[in-house]
Short mmCIF file of C-alpha atoms and ligand atoms in Angstrom, two decimals:
data_model
loop_
_atom_site.label_atom_id
_atom_site.label_comp_id
_atom_site.label_asym_id
_atom_site.label_seq_id
_atom_site.Cartn_x
_atom_site.Cartn_y
_atom_site.Cartn_z
CA MET A 1 131.16 119.84 86.61
CA VAL A 2 127.63 120.05 87.93
CA LEU A 3 124.35 121.50 86.64
CA ARG A 4 122.40 122.83 89.63
CA ALA A 5 119.55 124.40 87.65
CA PRO A 6 118.79 124.72 83.92
CA GLY A 7 119.79 128.04 82.43
CA ARG A 8 122.82 128.37 84.69
CA PRO A 9 126.45 127.60 83.85
CA LEU A 10 127.91 124.35 85.13
CA GLU A 11 129.78 124.68 88.42
CA PRO A 12 132.93 122.89 89.54
CA ALA A 13 132.19 120.63 92.50
CA ASP A 14 133.94 118.14 94.73
CA LEU A 15 131.70 115.11 94.81
CA ALA A 16 132.10 111.93 96.84
CA ASP A 17 133.47 109.02 94.78
CA PRO A 18 130.49 107.08 93.41
CA VAL A 19 130.18 103.48 94.63
CA PRO A 20 129.09 100.84 92.10
CA ALA A 21 125.93 98.89 92.94
CA ALA A 22 125.43 95.30 91.79
CA GLY A 23 125.75 95.18 88.00
CA GLU A 24 127.51 98.53 87.80
CA VAL A 25 131.10 99.42 87.09
CA LEU A 26 133.03 102.42 88.27
CA VAL A 27 134.87 104.04 85.38
CA ARG A 28 137.82 106.42 85.55
CA VAL A 29 136.91 108.94 82.83
CA SER A 30 139.52 109.83 80.26
CA ALA A 31 137.42 111.77 77.75
CA CYS A 32 133.79 112.84 77.43
CA GLY A 33 132.23 114.19 74.26
CA VAL A 34 130.01 117.27 74.35
CA CYS A 35 126.68 116.69 72.62
CA ARG A 36 123.96 119.07 71.50
CA THR A 37 121.67 117.16 73.88
CA ASP A 38 123.87 118.38 76.76
CA LEU A 39 123.16 121.88 75.54
CA HIS A 40 119.40 121.22 75.43
CA ILE A 41 119.60 119.96 79.03
CA VAL A 42 121.69 122.88 80.30
CA ASP A 43 119.45 125.37 78.48
CA GLY A 44 116.26 123.83 79.91
CA GLU A 45 114.83 122.54 76.62
CA LEU A 46 114.69 118.99 77.98
CA ALA A 47 112.53 119.37 80.98
CA GLU A 48 113.30 116.74 83.57
CA PRO A 49 116.97 116.12 84.29
CA LYS A 50 117.97 114.84 87.70
CA LEU A 51 119.35 117.77 89.69
CA PRO A 52 122.05 118.39 90.57
CA LEU A 53 123.36 116.63 87.48
CA VAL A 54 126.76 115.70 86.09
CA PRO A 55 126.09 115.91 82.31
CA GLY A 56 127.86 113.97 79.58
CA HIS A 57 127.01 110.76 77.75
CA GLN A 58 129.91 110.07 75.38
CA ILE A 59 132.27 108.69 77.98
CA VAL A 60 135.53 106.88 77.37
CA GLY A 61 137.45 105.55 80.34
CA THR A 62 138.84 102.52 82.08
CA VAL A 63 137.12 100.24 84.53
CA ALA A 64 138.27 100.97 88.08
CA ALA A 65 136.03 98.64 90.07
CA GLY A 66 132.88 96.57 90.15
CA GLY A 67 130.86 94.36 87.87
CA GLU A 68 131.63 90.99 86.34
CA ARG A 69 131.76 91.72 82.64
CA PHE A 70 134.96 93.76 82.45
CA GLU A 71 138.44 93.41 83.87
CA ALA A 72 139.89 96.26 85.90
CA GLY A 73 141.76 98.58 83.53
CA GLU A 74 139.71 97.56 80.47
CA ARG A 75 138.73 100.44 78.20
CA VAL A 76 134.98 101.01 77.93
CA GLY A 77 132.51 103.47 76.45
CA ILE A 78 129.37 104.69 78.19
CA PRO A 79 126.59 105.95 75.89
CA TRP A 80 123.31 107.86 76.34
CA LEU A 81 121.29 104.65 76.84
CA GLY A 82 122.21 104.03 80.47
CA GLU A 83 119.68 101.33 81.28
CA THR A 84 116.32 99.99 80.12
CA CYS A 85 113.60 98.07 81.94
CA GLY A 86 113.92 94.86 79.93
CA ARG A 87 110.20 94.14 80.41
CA CYS A 88 108.15 96.62 78.39
CA ARG A 89 106.73 95.88 74.93
CA TYR A 90 109.58 97.85 73.34
CA CYS A 91 112.35 96.09 75.21
CA LEU A 92 110.76 92.75 74.37
CA SER A 93 110.61 93.54 70.63
CA ASP A 94 114.21 94.64 69.97
CA ARG A 95 113.32 98.31 70.36
CA GLU A 96 115.02 99.09 73.64
CA ASN A 97 115.70 102.61 72.33
CA LEU A 98 111.96 103.26 72.88
CA CYS A 99 111.81 101.71 76.39
CA ASP A 100 108.99 103.04 78.58
CA ALA A 101 111.23 103.34 81.64
CA PRO A 102 114.76 104.10 80.48
CA ALA A 103 117.56 105.83 82.36
CA PHE A 104 119.75 108.04 80.25
CA THR A 105 123.35 108.84 81.06
CA GLY A 106 123.96 112.50 81.85
CA TYR A 107 120.21 113.07 82.27
CA ASP A 108 118.66 110.51 84.64
CA ARG A 109 122.05 109.22 85.78
CA ASP A 110 125.19 111.25 86.41
CA GLY A 111 127.43 111.36 83.37
CA GLY A 112 131.00 111.92 82.32
CA TYR A 113 131.81 115.58 82.94
CA ALA A 114 133.73 114.20 85.92
CA GLU A 115 136.75 112.14 86.91
CA LEU A 116 134.66 109.09 87.82
CA ALA A 117 131.39 107.76 86.46
CA LEU A 118 129.17 104.76 87.06
CA ALA A 119 127.72 102.61 84.30
CA VAL A 120 125.37 99.65 84.27
CA GLU A 121 127.87 97.21 82.83
CA ALA A 122 125.44 95.55 80.43
CA TYR A 123 124.98 98.91 78.65
CA ALA A 124 128.67 99.83 78.41
CA PHE A 125 130.65 99.00 75.26
CA PRO A 126 134.05 97.33 75.28
CA LEU A 127 136.47 99.56 73.35
CA PRO A 128 139.39 97.61 72.01
CA GLY A 129 141.28 99.09 69.11
CA ALA A 130 143.61 101.85 68.30
CA ILE A 131 141.48 105.01 68.03
CA SER A 132 142.44 107.42 70.83
CA ASP A 133 140.14 108.13 73.77
CA LEU A 134 139.50 111.66 72.50
CA GLY A 135 138.84 110.39 68.98
CA THR A 136 136.48 107.67 70.18
CA ALA A 137 134.25 109.79 72.43
CA PRO A 138 132.24 111.40 69.57
CA LEU A 139 131.34 107.97 68.20
CA LEU A 140 129.35 107.22 71.34
CA CYS A 141 126.45 109.56 70.59
CA ALA A 142 127.10 111.73 67.55
CA GLY A 143 128.27 108.63 65.73
CA LEU A 144 125.64 106.25 67.11
CA ILE A 145 122.62 108.45 66.54
CA GLY A 146 123.98 109.42 63.16
CA TYR A 147 124.49 105.79 62.24
CA ARG A 148 120.97 104.86 63.35
CA ALA A 149 119.58 107.77 61.32
CA LEU A 150 121.61 106.66 58.31
CA ARG A 151 120.18 103.14 58.59
CA MET A 152 116.67 104.64 58.46
CA THR A 153 117.43 106.06 55.00
CA GLY A 154 117.62 102.53 53.59
CA ASP A 155 119.70 102.36 50.45
CA ALA A 156 119.27 106.03 49.52
CA GLU A 157 122.06 107.01 47.18
CA ARG A 158 121.78 110.81 47.18
CA LEU A 159 121.88 111.79 50.85
CA GLY A 160 121.31 115.29 52.21
CA LEU A 161 122.73 116.18 55.64
CA TYR A 162 121.14 119.27 57.22
CA GLY A 163 123.46 120.73 59.85
CA PHE A 164 127.08 119.71 59.51
CA GLY A 165 128.23 119.26 63.09
CA ALA A 166 129.49 116.38 65.19
CA ALA A 167 127.06 113.74 63.94
CA ALA A 168 127.11 114.73 60.26
CA HIS A 169 130.89 114.77 60.08
CA ILE A 170 130.90 111.09 61.12
CA VAL A 171 127.87 110.04 59.03
CA CYS A 172 129.40 111.68 55.96
CA GLN A 173 132.42 109.40 56.21
CA VAL A 174 130.32 106.26 56.76
CA ALA A 175 127.96 107.18 53.91
CA ARG A 176 130.85 107.74 51.51
CA HIS A 177 132.33 104.39 52.58
CA GLN A 178 128.98 102.82 51.63
CA GLY A 179 129.16 104.42 48.20
CA ARG A 180 126.48 107.05 48.75
CA ARG A 181 126.67 110.63 47.46
CA VAL A 182 126.54 113.30 50.18
CA PHE A 183 125.14 116.84 50.01
CA ALA A 184 125.75 119.07 53.04
CA PHE A 185 123.30 121.83 53.96
CA THR A 186 124.74 124.30 56.46
CA ARG A 187 123.82 127.44 58.35
CA GLY A 188 123.72 130.38 55.95
CA GLU A 189 127.03 131.20 54.42
CA ASP A 190 129.07 129.09 56.83
CA ALA A 191 132.07 128.72 54.54
CA ASP A 192 134.10 126.86 57.20
CA ALA A 193 131.48 124.15 57.65
CA GLN A 194 131.01 123.86 53.89
CA GLN A 195 134.72 123.48 53.30
CA PHE A 196 134.89 120.92 56.14
CA ALA A 197 132.04 118.92 54.56
CA ARG A 198 133.80 118.86 51.17
CA GLU A 199 137.03 117.69 52.79
CA LEU A 200 135.12 114.77 54.31
CA GLY A 201 133.69 113.69 50.98
CA ALA A 202 130.53 115.73 50.42
CA GLU A 203 130.29 116.51 46.71
CA TRP A 204 128.30 119.67 47.35
CA ALA A 205 127.92 121.97 50.35
CA GLY A 206 125.73 125.04 50.55
CA ASP A 207 123.13 127.12 52.33
CA ALA A 208 120.26 125.10 53.83
CA ARG A 209 117.84 127.90 52.96
CA GLY A 210 118.62 127.69 49.25
CA PRO A 211 117.63 125.02 46.73
CA ALA A 212 119.34 121.63 46.60
CA PRO A 213 121.64 121.15 43.60
CA GLU A 214 119.73 118.02 42.60
CA GLU A 215 117.02 115.73 43.92
CA LEU A 216 117.82 113.77 47.10
CA ASP A 217 116.78 110.22 47.91
CA ALA A 218 116.84 110.91 51.63
CA ALA A 219 117.77 113.63 54.09
CA ILE A 220 118.89 113.54 57.70
CA LEU A 221 118.20 116.61 59.82
CA PHE A 222 120.74 117.13 62.58
CA ALA A 223 120.16 120.86 63.04
CA PRO A 224 117.27 121.37 65.52
CA VAL A 225 115.45 123.62 63.06
CA GLY A 226 111.81 122.75 62.23
CA ASP A 227 111.94 124.90 59.07
CA HIS A 228 114.27 122.30 57.56
CA VAL A 229 111.50 119.66 57.46
CA PRO A 230 109.46 121.17 54.60
CA ALA A 231 112.69 122.31 52.93
CA ALA A 232 114.09 118.78 53.02
CA LEU A 233 110.79 117.29 51.78
CA ARG A 234 110.86 119.73 48.90
CA ALA A 235 114.40 118.57 48.05
CA THR A 236 113.54 114.87 48.25
CA ALA A 237 112.49 112.62 45.39
CA LYS A 238 109.31 110.50 45.39
CA GLY A 239 109.57 107.69 47.91
CA GLY A 240 112.27 109.53 49.87
CA THR A 241 112.61 109.73 53.64
CA VAL A 242 113.37 112.72 55.82
CA VAL A 243 114.86 111.59 59.13
CA CYS A 244 114.86 113.97 62.11
CA ALA A 245 117.80 112.89 64.27
CA GLY A 246 117.72 115.41 67.11
CA ILE A 247 116.09 114.97 70.50
CA HIS A 248 114.67 118.48 70.32
CA MET A 249 113.56 120.65 67.41
CA SER A 250 111.81 123.98 66.97
CA ASP A 251 108.22 123.73 65.72
CA ILE A 252 107.73 122.47 62.19
CA PRO A 253 105.80 125.00 60.07
CA SER A 254 102.70 123.81 58.24
CA PHE A 255 103.27 122.81 54.65
CA PRO A 256 101.19 121.73 51.65
CA TYR A 257 100.35 118.05 51.34
CA ASP A 258 102.04 118.09 47.94
CA LEU A 259 105.41 117.96 49.70
CA LEU A 260 104.53 114.67 51.39
CA TRP A 261 102.63 113.18 48.45
CA GLY A 262 104.50 110.63 46.34
CA GLU A 263 105.18 108.31 49.29
CA ARG A 264 107.65 110.61 50.95
CA SER A 265 107.92 110.10 54.68
CA VAL A 266 109.07 112.07 57.69
CA ARG A 267 110.27 110.23 60.78
CA SER A 268 112.33 110.76 63.88
CA VAL A 269 115.09 108.64 65.35
CA ALA A 270 115.19 108.24 69.10
CA ASN A 271 118.11 107.16 71.25
CA LEU A 272 120.04 104.01 70.41
CA THR A 273 120.01 100.29 70.91
CA ARG A 274 123.06 98.39 72.04
CA ARG A 275 123.08 96.75 68.62
CA ASP A 276 123.53 100.17 66.97
CA GLY A 277 126.58 100.68 69.14
CA GLU A 278 128.11 97.30 68.42
CA GLU A 279 127.61 97.77 64.68
CA LEU A 280 129.07 101.25 64.50
CA LEU A 281 132.04 100.46 66.72
CA ALA A 282 132.83 97.51 64.46
CA LEU A 283 132.36 99.57 61.28
CA ALA A 284 134.28 102.70 62.34
CA PRO A 285 137.80 101.23 62.03
CA ALA A 286 136.94 99.76 58.62
CA VAL A 287 135.85 103.11 57.13
CA PRO A 288 138.06 104.34 58.86
CA VAL A 289 136.16 107.11 60.62
CA ARG A 290 138.43 109.99 61.60
CA THR A 291 136.73 112.25 64.10
CA HIS A 292 137.67 115.90 64.11
CA VAL A 293 137.99 116.88 67.75
CA THR A 294 138.41 120.17 69.60
CA GLU A 295 139.77 119.39 73.05
CA TYR A 296 138.81 121.27 76.20
CA PRO A 297 139.99 120.49 79.72
CA LEU A 298 137.12 119.38 81.97
CA GLU A 299 137.02 122.65 83.86
CA ARG A 300 136.31 124.51 80.60
CA ALA A 301 133.09 122.58 79.92
CA ASN A 302 131.10 125.82 79.84
CA ASP A 303 133.34 127.19 77.08
CA ALA A 304 132.78 124.02 75.06
CA LEU A 305 129.01 124.37 75.47
CA ASP A 306 129.16 128.07 74.51
CA ASP A 307 131.18 127.29 71.38
CA LEU A 308 128.72 124.57 70.39
CA ARG A 309 125.74 126.88 70.97
CA ALA A 310 127.33 129.60 68.85
CA GLY A 311 128.25 127.22 66.01
CA ARG A 312 131.96 127.95 66.41
CA LEU A 313 133.02 124.29 66.21
CA ASN A 314 133.86 122.03 63.32
CA GLY A 315 133.41 118.40 64.30
CA SER A 316 133.09 117.50 67.98
CA ALA A 317 134.02 119.11 71.27
CA VAL A 318 135.52 116.65 73.72
CA LEU A 319 136.44 117.22 77.35
CA SER A 320 139.72 115.68 78.39
CA VAL A 321 139.90 114.46 81.94
CA SER A 322 143.24 113.62 83.49
ZN1 LIG B 1 111.67 98.79 78.54
ZN1 LIG B 2 124.17 112.91 72.53
#
């Protein structure tokens, strides 16, 4: 499925089989998760995708050809971080997620809404283990970004999650495994999402516009809603951190300094490092993380994006590719 211009639906297309260059592998795609970032790209909120573009950056498949790192037939995952320069000050200081010249999968490079995809083999993850292809796909961005955001909260015990979608439903399980208490803040009166959050271990779930039931030690904002920043600061105890985990957010309204005072901090989390991926993929079976997946055949990618945009999904949408 191909994006020809932002603001237009994806179109089915017959593309030539991609040919791996040196250091790349050709992957036969089995499943590809649908991420809110895909929606921001399709809707034109992220300005500079390659065009035409095959979106998708939570790719699970098997190696078909190329490279030296993987055997043919080995199961691999391809994440958002497609390649980095390896030379800039960020790459050289263990911060490859901030690389000055990165290439992102499904944005700068064609992604996984397709039968075949290329990956730079050094940035692909080996995927041994028993979790299904469909169940694994959401770990590769929702899980990874969520995990990185969770790390940024330090040892916060009382954790607020604003927006209970694909990432939060994974983070909630990891946070509970770590012994934290989880509070889920959802869209309005979204009883389905609130029930879903409680089933996954949140001890409270309610309207993000209302007050928190008690003070939080940290909050992670997954919903791309700038209004949540002052709300989350207001809910957070002295010394607490508010982590913005999305790649795009509506403007943050001005707020009184009192909300930041007391050594509270607001920060964003950008992209992922390969270390984040290795850690989460090792941790997920121990939790064990159970992803809640709604499956769509590849040709229904536009329906998956529409359902995500409208908030009709619990958990993650994943495209299955046969
Ligand atoms: Zn770099
Ligand atoms: Zn993503």
